Structures are given as C-alpha cells and as structure tokens.
C-alpha cells in the first residue's frame, strides 16, 4: 500500500532549504510496509518510457542523481529515493540500517509503485544495495548501473579508512566533538573534497544549496545515528561469507550491468573495477580517469552516454539474437552479439575516460 503527496517541508516539521529541488523536480512521500520514503522525480520527455530508480550512497540523498536524471529524461522515466533516515525520509520503523534492510526498502518501493522491472542505478552504498536487490529479485530489474559500488575491498585503500571508522561505536561522538567549531560551509567542502576528483567543478549555486541542505540535516535529531549505523551496515556487509557475500550476490546478477569507476576515487579503489567486471555475468566497464567517488555528479554526460550505449546494445541484441530451430533445441545456444563500442565513454571536460 502506498500513498504520495507533494512535500514542501522536511520530515518532523524541519524546514526545507530555500531550493531543495532542481528545475522541474518534484518531491513526494511514499509509504510502504515499514518505511516512509521521500521520492524525487521529474517529468519524462514523453509518456511510455521505461522506469528507472536511482539509489544514493552513505551520507548522500536523492539529489545526488539530479543531473543524471535530467540527462536521461528522454530515455527513462526516473525517480530517485531518499533511503530511510537520509534526505527527507524519516528513520525506518525497525531502526535497522543494514544493506539488507535498505535493499528491502528499495524492493518494497518498486513493488508498491508498480513500476518494475526498472533500470536500477546505485552509487557507493547504494551500489551494494542495488546488487543485493538485483540478485534477489531479477524480476524487478531491467539493467543495473553501479557507480563506485561499495563491494568488499580488503584491505580498503588508506583514504577510505576514516569513513570506515564511522562504524566504530562512539566514533561519531568523537568526530562531532573534534569538529564542533566547523561551519556548515567547511563540512560541505570537506565532504566534496573527499567525494569529488576535482571539487572546483561544483557550480557555486549548487554549492550554496548543498551548504543549506547540510545545515538542515545537522538539525535533525537522528542525523549522526543514521550515519553511524549505516556505515556499520556497510562494514558488516564486507564480513558476510557464503551466499550472503556481496561478491557472491554479484555473481547472481543476471541483468546487463554498467560499471562506472573513477580514477581519483578516494573511497573505492579503481583497482576493483576489473574484478567487478569479471564477476558480474553481463558487465561493461566505464573508467573516468579524473572522476572521484560520484561520477554521476561530476561527469553526468559521460555516464549518460555510457548508459545510452547500454540501451543501444540491448536493442541490437534483441534484433540479432537468432531464434533456435525446434530441431536444434538441445544444441548450445549461440552467444548474443553485442553492439560495438563507439567511443561514447569519453568523459566531459577533463574527465578523460577509458573503457574496458
């Protein structure tokens, strides 16, 4: 059961910043079993486009996808979710922030909206969540696009260790005490410096909105708890073995998959790119050498081009895949033909790209 309404204020009566929405965007509340989720959307270019759902990472929100969602509005009908406790979504009723719990929220949202199967996008923690959804519910997923997915990397690269330490009990309390004199502007800049390959690429107007949004979030009584528990959920997911391992889950993702990695990513090492491409059964890889952890925000045009190439690939496959004759039904099926790469994976501006 779901319901929706326009939202002009944040949850619990916390005022929204002056401009929480991009041009043409809408924010509404959707209630599903156990979760109340804020969902950001924009009108598609035309009726009948296939649905897409965008899932953000740790400390992020649905607006992380605004640029890419706008770039792809002519090929998909996109929605971006604020995960429980993030953005404008209140904490979950059960207080759980594991990858499995977030995946359950995403699954229930797709089911409640009746939009599946969807083109499913995920960044960082959102990439781990999307991997689990796609592995468990292939019926809900058309394609998967993962931007710097948080798949187990042991040991993590040195620059990612401070973020991982947020999972340690009491760490956020210590961090708050050490940074109590930081302004919202400094907090925002430190976050951008961690996530962007080149923070100077951020538009000043967007930076002002980001600072206002950070100020709003800092006033939320649950902000630090959600951050700490979700970080713990990511770290815990790295320790799972057997069929619950995220790499094992990746092996079960049958949907065509686009993997996007940044050469300047300080949180997910680019060395994981080729392993991911080898593990996901039907994967193609886009490497943006100048991008950081949020390529869809730094180089949305490059990510959009790669996704369009994926769609073209699938269309060509459907046209050229031969129909197996009845008398040869026990013979091995021929491999589908893939569309040749056309160089569309080149990054915008200084974001030179390599495809693999």
Short mmCIF file of C-alpha atoms in Angstrom, two decimals:
data_model
loop_
_atom_site.label_atom_id
_atom_site.label_comp_id
_atom_site.label_asym_id
_atom_site.label_seq_id
_atom_site.Cartn_x
_atom_site.Cartn_y
_atom_site.Cartn_z
CA UNK A 1 0.00 0.00 0.00
CA UNK A 2 1.45 3.37 -0.94
CA UNK A 3 0.46 7.00 -0.88
CA UNK A 4 2.08 10.14 -2.19
CA UNK A 5 1.89 13.87 -1.65
CA UNK A 6 3.88 16.94 -2.55
CA UNK A 7 6.42 17.86 0.13
CA UNK A 8 7.43 21.44 0.84
CA UNK A 9 8.92 20.84 4.29
CA UNK A 10 11.26 18.20 5.60
CA UNK A 11 10.14 15.41 7.94
CA UNK A 12 9.19 16.20 11.52
CA UNK A 13 8.43 19.79 10.57
CA UNK A 14 12.06 20.68 9.84
CA UNK A 15 12.00 23.45 7.22
CA UNK A 16 13.45 22.60 3.83
CA UNK A 17 16.20 24.79 2.39
CA UNK A 18 15.18 27.55 0.02
CA UNK A 19 15.65 25.41 -3.09
CA UNK A 20 15.72 21.67 -2.29
CA UNK A 21 14.55 20.77 -5.78
CA UNK A 22 16.12 21.21 -9.17
CA UNK A 23 14.18 22.79 -12.00
CA UNK A 24 11.26 20.58 -12.94
CA UNK A 25 11.71 18.21 -9.99
CA UNK A 26 9.03 17.05 -7.59
CA UNK A 27 9.44 15.58 -4.11
CA UNK A 28 6.71 13.40 -2.65
CA UNK A 29 6.25 10.97 0.20
CA UNK A 30 5.59 7.28 -0.45
CA UNK A 31 4.55 4.95 2.38
CA UNK A 32 5.33 1.27 2.06
CA UNK A 33 5.31 -1.51 4.61
CA UNK A 34 7.69 -0.42 7.39
CA UNK A 35 9.10 2.60 5.55
CA UNK A 36 8.19 6.19 4.70
CA UNK A 37 10.29 7.28 1.74
CA UNK A 38 10.81 10.63 0.04
CA UNK A 39 10.93 10.15 -3.73
CA UNK A 40 12.31 12.74 -6.14
CA UNK A 41 11.18 12.73 -9.75
CA UNK A 42 10.96 14.83 -12.89
CA UNK A 43 8.54 14.53 -15.80
CA UNK A 44 9.85 12.25 -18.56
CA UNK A 45 10.24 13.66 -22.05
CA UNK A 46 7.29 11.57 -23.22
CA UNK A 47 4.81 9.01 -21.97
CA UNK A 48 5.61 5.33 -22.03
CA UNK A 49 9.33 5.47 -21.23
CA UNK A 50 10.70 2.58 -19.14
CA UNK A 51 11.04 3.32 -15.41
CA UNK A 52 14.33 3.92 -13.61
CA UNK A 53 15.15 4.13 -9.91
CA UNK A 54 18.28 5.83 -8.51
CA UNK A 55 19.75 4.86 -5.10
CA UNK A 56 22.30 7.13 -3.35
CA UNK A 57 25.24 6.28 -1.12
CA UNK A 58 26.27 6.79 2.50
CA UNK A 59 25.68 10.39 3.59
CA UNK A 60 24.01 11.20 0.27
CA UNK A 61 20.44 11.77 -0.82
CA UNK A 62 18.22 11.61 -3.89
CA UNK A 63 19.53 14.96 -5.18
CA UNK A 64 22.87 13.25 -5.91
CA UNK A 65 21.15 11.97 -9.05
CA UNK A 66 19.50 15.19 -10.24
CA UNK A 67 21.99 15.91 -13.04
CA UNK A 68 21.99 12.38 -14.44
CA UNK A 69 18.23 12.08 -14.05
CA UNK A 70 17.82 15.24 -16.15
CA UNK A 71 20.26 13.97 -18.79
CA UNK A 72 18.37 10.68 -19.15
CA UNK A 73 14.82 12.09 -19.03
CA UNK A 74 14.40 11.37 -22.75
CA UNK A 75 15.09 7.63 -22.41
CA UNK A 76 13.80 6.66 -18.93
CA UNK A 77 11.09 7.79 -16.52
CA UNK A 78 13.31 8.37 -13.49
CA UNK A 79 12.74 8.50 -9.75
CA UNK A 80 15.37 8.85 -7.01
CA UNK A 81 14.76 7.68 -3.45
CA UNK A 82 15.96 9.08 -0.14
CA UNK A 83 16.90 5.93 1.79
CA UNK A 84 15.43 5.59 5.31
CA UNK A 85 16.91 8.28 7.56
CA UNK A 86 18.57 10.17 4.69
CA UNK A 87 17.47 13.28 2.82
CA UNK A 88 13.78 13.86 3.56
CA UNK A 89 12.99 10.28 4.59
CA UNK A 90 12.48 9.62 8.32
CA UNK A 91 14.26 6.72 10.02
CA UNK A 92 12.85 3.22 9.46
CA UNK A 93 10.30 1.92 11.94
CA UNK A 94 12.52 -1.02 12.91
CA UNK A 95 15.67 1.10 13.37
CA UNK A 96 17.73 -1.15 11.08
CA UNK A 97 20.28 0.22 8.62
CA UNK A 98 21.94 -2.88 7.22
CA UNK A 99 22.47 -3.28 3.46
CA UNK A 100 19.76 -5.97 3.56
CA UNK A 101 17.33 -3.61 5.30
CA UNK A 102 17.96 -0.80 2.79
CA UNK A 103 17.57 -3.35 -0.03
CA UNK A 104 14.22 -4.35 1.48
CA UNK A 105 13.08 -0.71 1.40
CA UNK A 106 14.09 -0.38 -2.27
CA UNK A 107 12.36 -3.64 -3.18
CA UNK A 108 9.14 -2.63 -1.43
CA UNK A 109 9.23 0.77 -3.12
CA UNK A 110 9.49 -0.80 -6.60
CA UNK A 111 6.67 -3.21 -5.77
CA UNK A 112 4.44 -0.53 -4.23
CA UNK A 113 4.92 1.86 -7.14
CA UNK A 114 4.11 -0.89 -9.63
CA UNK A 115 6.91 0.33 -11.91
CA UNK A 116 9.01 -2.80 -12.18
CA UNK A 117 11.06 -4.01 -13.85
CA UNK A 118 13.19 -0.87 -13.60
CA UNK A 119 16.58 0.33 -14.75
CA UNK A 120 18.29 0.35 -11.36
CA UNK A 121 21.14 2.76 -10.54
CA UNK A 122 23.28 2.77 -7.37
CA UNK A 123 26.26 4.75 -6.06
CA UNK A 124 28.64 3.56 -3.32
CA UNK A 125 26.49 2.07 -0.54
CA UNK A 126 23.63 2.35 -3.00
CA UNK A 127 25.63 0.14 -5.35
CA UNK A 128 25.81 -2.60 -2.70
CA UNK A 129 22.07 -2.22 -2.08
CA UNK A 130 21.26 -2.42 -5.80
CA UNK A 131 23.48 -5.50 -6.17
CA UNK A 132 21.53 -7.28 -3.46
CA UNK A 133 18.16 -6.27 -4.94
CA UNK A 134 19.15 -7.37 -8.45
CA UNK A 135 20.46 -10.72 -7.19
CA UNK A 136 17.39 -11.50 -5.08
CA UNK A 137 14.67 -10.09 -7.34
CA UNK A 138 15.71 -10.30 -11.01
CA UNK A 139 12.03 -9.89 -11.95
CA UNK A 140 12.17 -6.27 -10.74
CA UNK A 141 15.28 -5.23 -12.67
CA UNK A 142 15.92 -4.44 -16.38
CA UNK A 143 19.50 -3.22 -16.13
CA UNK A 144 21.93 -2.30 -13.37
CA UNK A 145 24.24 0.74 -13.35
CA UNK A 146 26.74 0.89 -10.48
CA UNK A 147 28.84 3.99 -9.82
CA UNK A 148 31.75 3.16 -7.48
CA UNK A 149 29.79 0.36 -5.78
CA UNK A 150 30.75 -0.44 -2.18
CA UNK A 151 31.70 -4.07 -2.77
CA UNK A 152 34.13 -5.67 -0.31
CA UNK A 153 37.68 -4.38 -0.70
CA UNK A 154 40.10 -5.88 1.83
CA UNK A 155 42.16 -4.12 2.86
CA UNK A 156 40.48 -0.83 1.94
CA UNK A 157 42.60 1.92 0.47
CA UNK A 158 44.14 4.20 3.09
CA UNK A 159 41.99 7.25 2.23
CA UNK A 160 38.81 5.24 2.90
CA UNK A 161 39.78 4.24 6.46
CA UNK A 162 38.43 7.39 8.22
CA UNK A 163 35.00 6.83 6.66
CA UNK A 164 35.03 3.18 7.70
CA UNK A 165 35.84 4.26 11.26
CA UNK A 166 32.39 5.90 11.47
CA UNK A 167 31.14 2.37 12.06
CA UNK A 168 33.09 2.10 15.33
CA UNK A 169 30.83 2.72 18.36
CA UNK A 170 31.43 6.20 19.74
CA UNK A 171 33.35 7.37 16.66
CA UNK A 172 30.71 9.83 15.51
CA UNK A 173 30.51 11.30 19.01
CA UNK A 174 34.27 11.84 18.98
CA UNK A 175 34.15 13.30 15.48
CA UNK A 176 31.39 15.72 16.50
CA UNK A 177 33.47 16.89 19.45
CA UNK A 178 36.60 17.36 17.31
CA UNK A 179 34.69 19.29 14.65
CA UNK A 180 32.27 21.23 16.84
CA UNK A 181 33.70 24.53 15.56
CA UNK A 182 33.31 23.62 11.89
CA UNK A 183 30.78 25.63 9.92
CA UNK A 184 28.35 24.03 7.52
CA UNK A 185 30.44 25.50 4.71
CA UNK A 186 33.57 23.74 5.92
CA UNK A 187 31.72 20.45 6.48
CA UNK A 188 30.34 20.65 2.95
CA UNK A 189 33.73 21.42 1.45
CA UNK A 190 35.40 18.55 3.34
CA UNK A 191 32.75 16.18 2.01
CA UNK A 192 33.19 17.45 -1.55
CA UNK A 193 36.97 17.14 -1.27
CA UNK A 194 36.53 13.50 -0.24
CA UNK A 195 33.98 12.59 -2.92
CA UNK A 196 34.98 14.67 -5.95
CA UNK A 197 38.04 14.18 -8.12
CA UNK A 198 38.07 17.96 -8.55
CA UNK A 199 35.85 19.91 -6.09
CA UNK A 200 36.30 23.10 -8.16
CA UNK A 201 33.90 21.60 -10.70
CA UNK A 202 30.97 22.21 -8.34
CA UNK A 203 28.78 25.04 -9.54
CA UNK A 204 28.66 27.88 -6.92
CA UNK A 205 24.85 27.87 -6.98
CA UNK A 206 24.79 24.14 -6.33
CA UNK A 207 27.34 24.59 -3.56
CA UNK A 208 25.10 27.13 -1.82
CA UNK A 209 22.17 24.70 -1.92
CA UNK A 210 24.43 21.91 -0.61
CA UNK A 211 25.51 24.05 2.35
CA UNK A 212 21.90 24.92 3.18
CA UNK A 213 20.95 21.25 2.97
CA UNK A 214 23.85 20.28 5.25
CA UNK A 215 22.68 22.84 7.80
CA UNK A 216 19.19 21.33 7.68
CA UNK A 217 20.47 17.80 8.17
CA UNK A 218 22.65 18.78 11.12
CA UNK A 219 19.49 19.92 12.91
CA UNK A 220 17.86 16.50 12.53
CA UNK A 221 17.97 14.64 15.87
CA UNK A 222 18.81 11.35 14.16
CA UNK A 223 21.41 12.58 11.64
CA UNK A 224 24.54 11.17 13.31
CA UNK A 225 22.91 7.91 14.42
CA UNK A 226 21.74 7.17 10.88
CA UNK A 227 25.21 7.90 9.51
CA UNK A 228 26.93 5.69 12.08
CA UNK A 229 24.52 2.77 11.80
CA UNK A 230 24.54 2.84 8.01
CA UNK A 231 28.35 2.92 7.99
CA UNK A 232 28.25 -0.09 10.31
CA UNK A 233 25.89 -1.77 7.87
CA UNK A 234 28.39 -1.30 5.03
CA UNK A 235 31.30 -2.62 7.10
CA UNK A 236 29.23 -5.59 8.30
CA UNK A 237 28.33 -6.44 4.69
CA UNK A 238 32.05 -6.77 3.93
CA UNK A 239 32.34 -9.55 6.51
CA UNK A 240 29.48 -11.73 5.27
CA UNK A 241 30.50 -15.04 3.77
CA UNK A 242 28.87 -17.77 1.75
CA UNK A 243 25.85 -16.92 -0.37
CA UNK A 244 25.37 -13.65 1.55
CA UNK A 245 28.73 -12.29 0.39
CA UNK A 246 28.26 -9.29 -1.87
CA UNK A 247 30.65 -10.78 -4.41
CA UNK A 248 28.55 -13.95 -4.44
CA UNK A 249 25.49 -11.77 -4.86
CA UNK A 250 27.18 -10.02 -7.79
CA UNK A 251 27.64 -13.40 -9.49
CA UNK A 252 23.87 -13.83 -9.42
CA UNK A 253 23.02 -10.50 -11.08
CA UNK A 254 21.76 -11.57 -14.49
CA UNK A 255 20.68 -8.10 -15.65
CA UNK A 256 23.01 -6.30 -18.09
CA UNK A 257 25.31 -4.23 -15.89
CA UNK A 258 27.21 -0.97 -16.43
CA UNK A 259 30.10 -0.42 -14.00
CA UNK A 260 31.48 3.11 -13.54
CA UNK A 261 34.71 3.78 -11.62
CA UNK A 262 36.67 6.99 -11.02
CA UNK A 263 40.43 7.21 -11.29
CA UNK A 264 40.58 9.70 -8.37
CA UNK A 265 38.14 7.87 -6.11
CA UNK A 266 39.36 8.07 -2.50
CA UNK A 267 36.74 5.65 -1.14
CA UNK A 268 36.55 2.79 -3.66
CA UNK A 269 39.83 1.93 -5.34
CA UNK A 270 39.86 1.81 -9.12
CA UNK A 271 41.71 -1.48 -8.81
CA UNK A 272 38.34 -3.07 -8.01
CA UNK A 273 36.99 -2.21 -11.47
CA UNK A 274 38.37 -5.19 -13.36
CA UNK A 275 37.42 -7.63 -10.61
CA UNK A 276 33.86 -6.33 -10.71
CA UNK A 277 33.73 -6.64 -14.49
CA UNK A 278 34.92 -10.24 -14.22
CA UNK A 279 32.37 -11.14 -11.51
CA UNK A 280 29.14 -9.62 -12.85
CA UNK A 281 27.96 -12.06 -15.54
CA UNK A 282 26.94 -9.47 -18.15
CA UNK A 283 29.03 -6.37 -17.49
CA UNK A 284 30.67 -3.50 -19.31
CA UNK A 285 33.08 -1.05 -17.69
CA UNK A 286 33.47 2.73 -17.91
CA UNK A 287 36.51 4.25 -16.19
CA UNK A 288 36.56 8.05 -15.83
CA UNK A 289 40.15 8.85 -15.01
CA UNK A 290 39.56 12.31 -13.49
CA UNK A 291 36.39 11.43 -11.60
CA UNK A 292 36.15 10.77 -7.88
CA UNK A 293 33.53 8.80 -5.98
CA UNK A 294 30.43 10.43 -7.51
CA UNK A 295 30.99 10.30 -11.27
CA UNK A 296 27.29 10.82 -11.93
CA UNK A 297 27.61 14.25 -10.31
CA UNK A 298 30.99 15.22 -11.77
CA UNK A 299 30.57 13.83 -15.28
CA UNK A 300 26.85 13.13 -15.77
CA UNK A 301 27.12 13.46 -19.56
CA UNK A 302 29.74 10.71 -19.74
CA UNK A 303 27.71 8.37 -17.52
CA UNK A 304 24.57 9.15 -19.53
CA UNK A 305 26.34 8.35 -22.80
CA UNK A 306 27.53 5.02 -21.44
CA UNK A 307 24.00 4.15 -20.29
CA UNK A 308 22.59 5.08 -23.70
CA UNK A 309 25.19 2.79 -25.24
CA UNK A 310 23.97 0.01 -22.95
CA UNK A 311 20.40 0.57 -24.15
CA UNK A 312 21.55 0.52 -27.79
CA UNK A 313 23.45 -2.69 -27.08
CA UNK A 314 20.31 -4.32 -25.70
CA UNK A 315 18.20 -3.18 -28.65
CA UNK A 316 20.73 -4.59 -31.10
CA UNK A 317 20.91 -7.85 -29.18
CA UNK A 318 17.14 -8.24 -29.37
CA UNK A 319 17.24 -7.73 -33.14
CA UNK A 320 20.14 -10.04 -33.98
CA UNK A 321 19.77 -12.85 -31.44
CA UNK A 322 18.82 -15.85 -33.59
CA UNK A 323 15.74 -17.92 -32.90
CA UNK A 324 16.75 -21.51 -32.14
CA UNK A 325 15.18 -24.04 -34.56
CA UNK A 326 12.91 -26.63 -32.97
CA UNK A 327 15.07 -29.50 -34.22
CA UNK A 328 18.15 -27.95 -32.59
CA UNK A 329 16.61 -27.10 -29.23
CA UNK A 330 19.15 -29.23 -27.37
CA UNK A 331 22.12 -27.59 -29.07
CA UNK A 332 24.10 -24.90 -27.31
CA UNK A 333 22.53 -21.50 -27.90
CA UNK A 334 24.76 -19.02 -29.78
CA UNK A 335 26.09 -16.10 -27.82
CA UNK A 336 24.21 -12.83 -28.41
CA UNK A 337 26.04 -10.23 -30.48
CA UNK A 338 26.97 -7.01 -28.70
CA UNK A 339 26.95 -3.56 -30.18
CA UNK A 340 30.47 -2.32 -30.93
CA UNK A 341 31.80 0.47 -28.70
CA UNK A 342 31.70 3.81 -30.46
CA UNK A 343 33.87 5.83 -28.08
CA UNK A 344 30.86 7.23 -26.26
CA UNK A 345 32.58 6.55 -22.95
CA UNK A 346 34.72 9.68 -23.16
CA UNK A 347 34.33 11.94 -20.14
CA UNK A 348 33.18 15.52 -20.10
CA UNK A 349 35.69 18.35 -19.68
CA UNK A 350 38.88 16.95 -18.15
CA UNK A 351 37.19 13.63 -17.40
CA UNK A 352 39.12 11.54 -19.92
CA UNK A 353 37.58 8.06 -19.97
CA UNK A 354 38.82 4.58 -20.66
CA UNK A 355 36.51 1.67 -21.35
CA UNK A 356 37.22 -1.95 -20.59
#
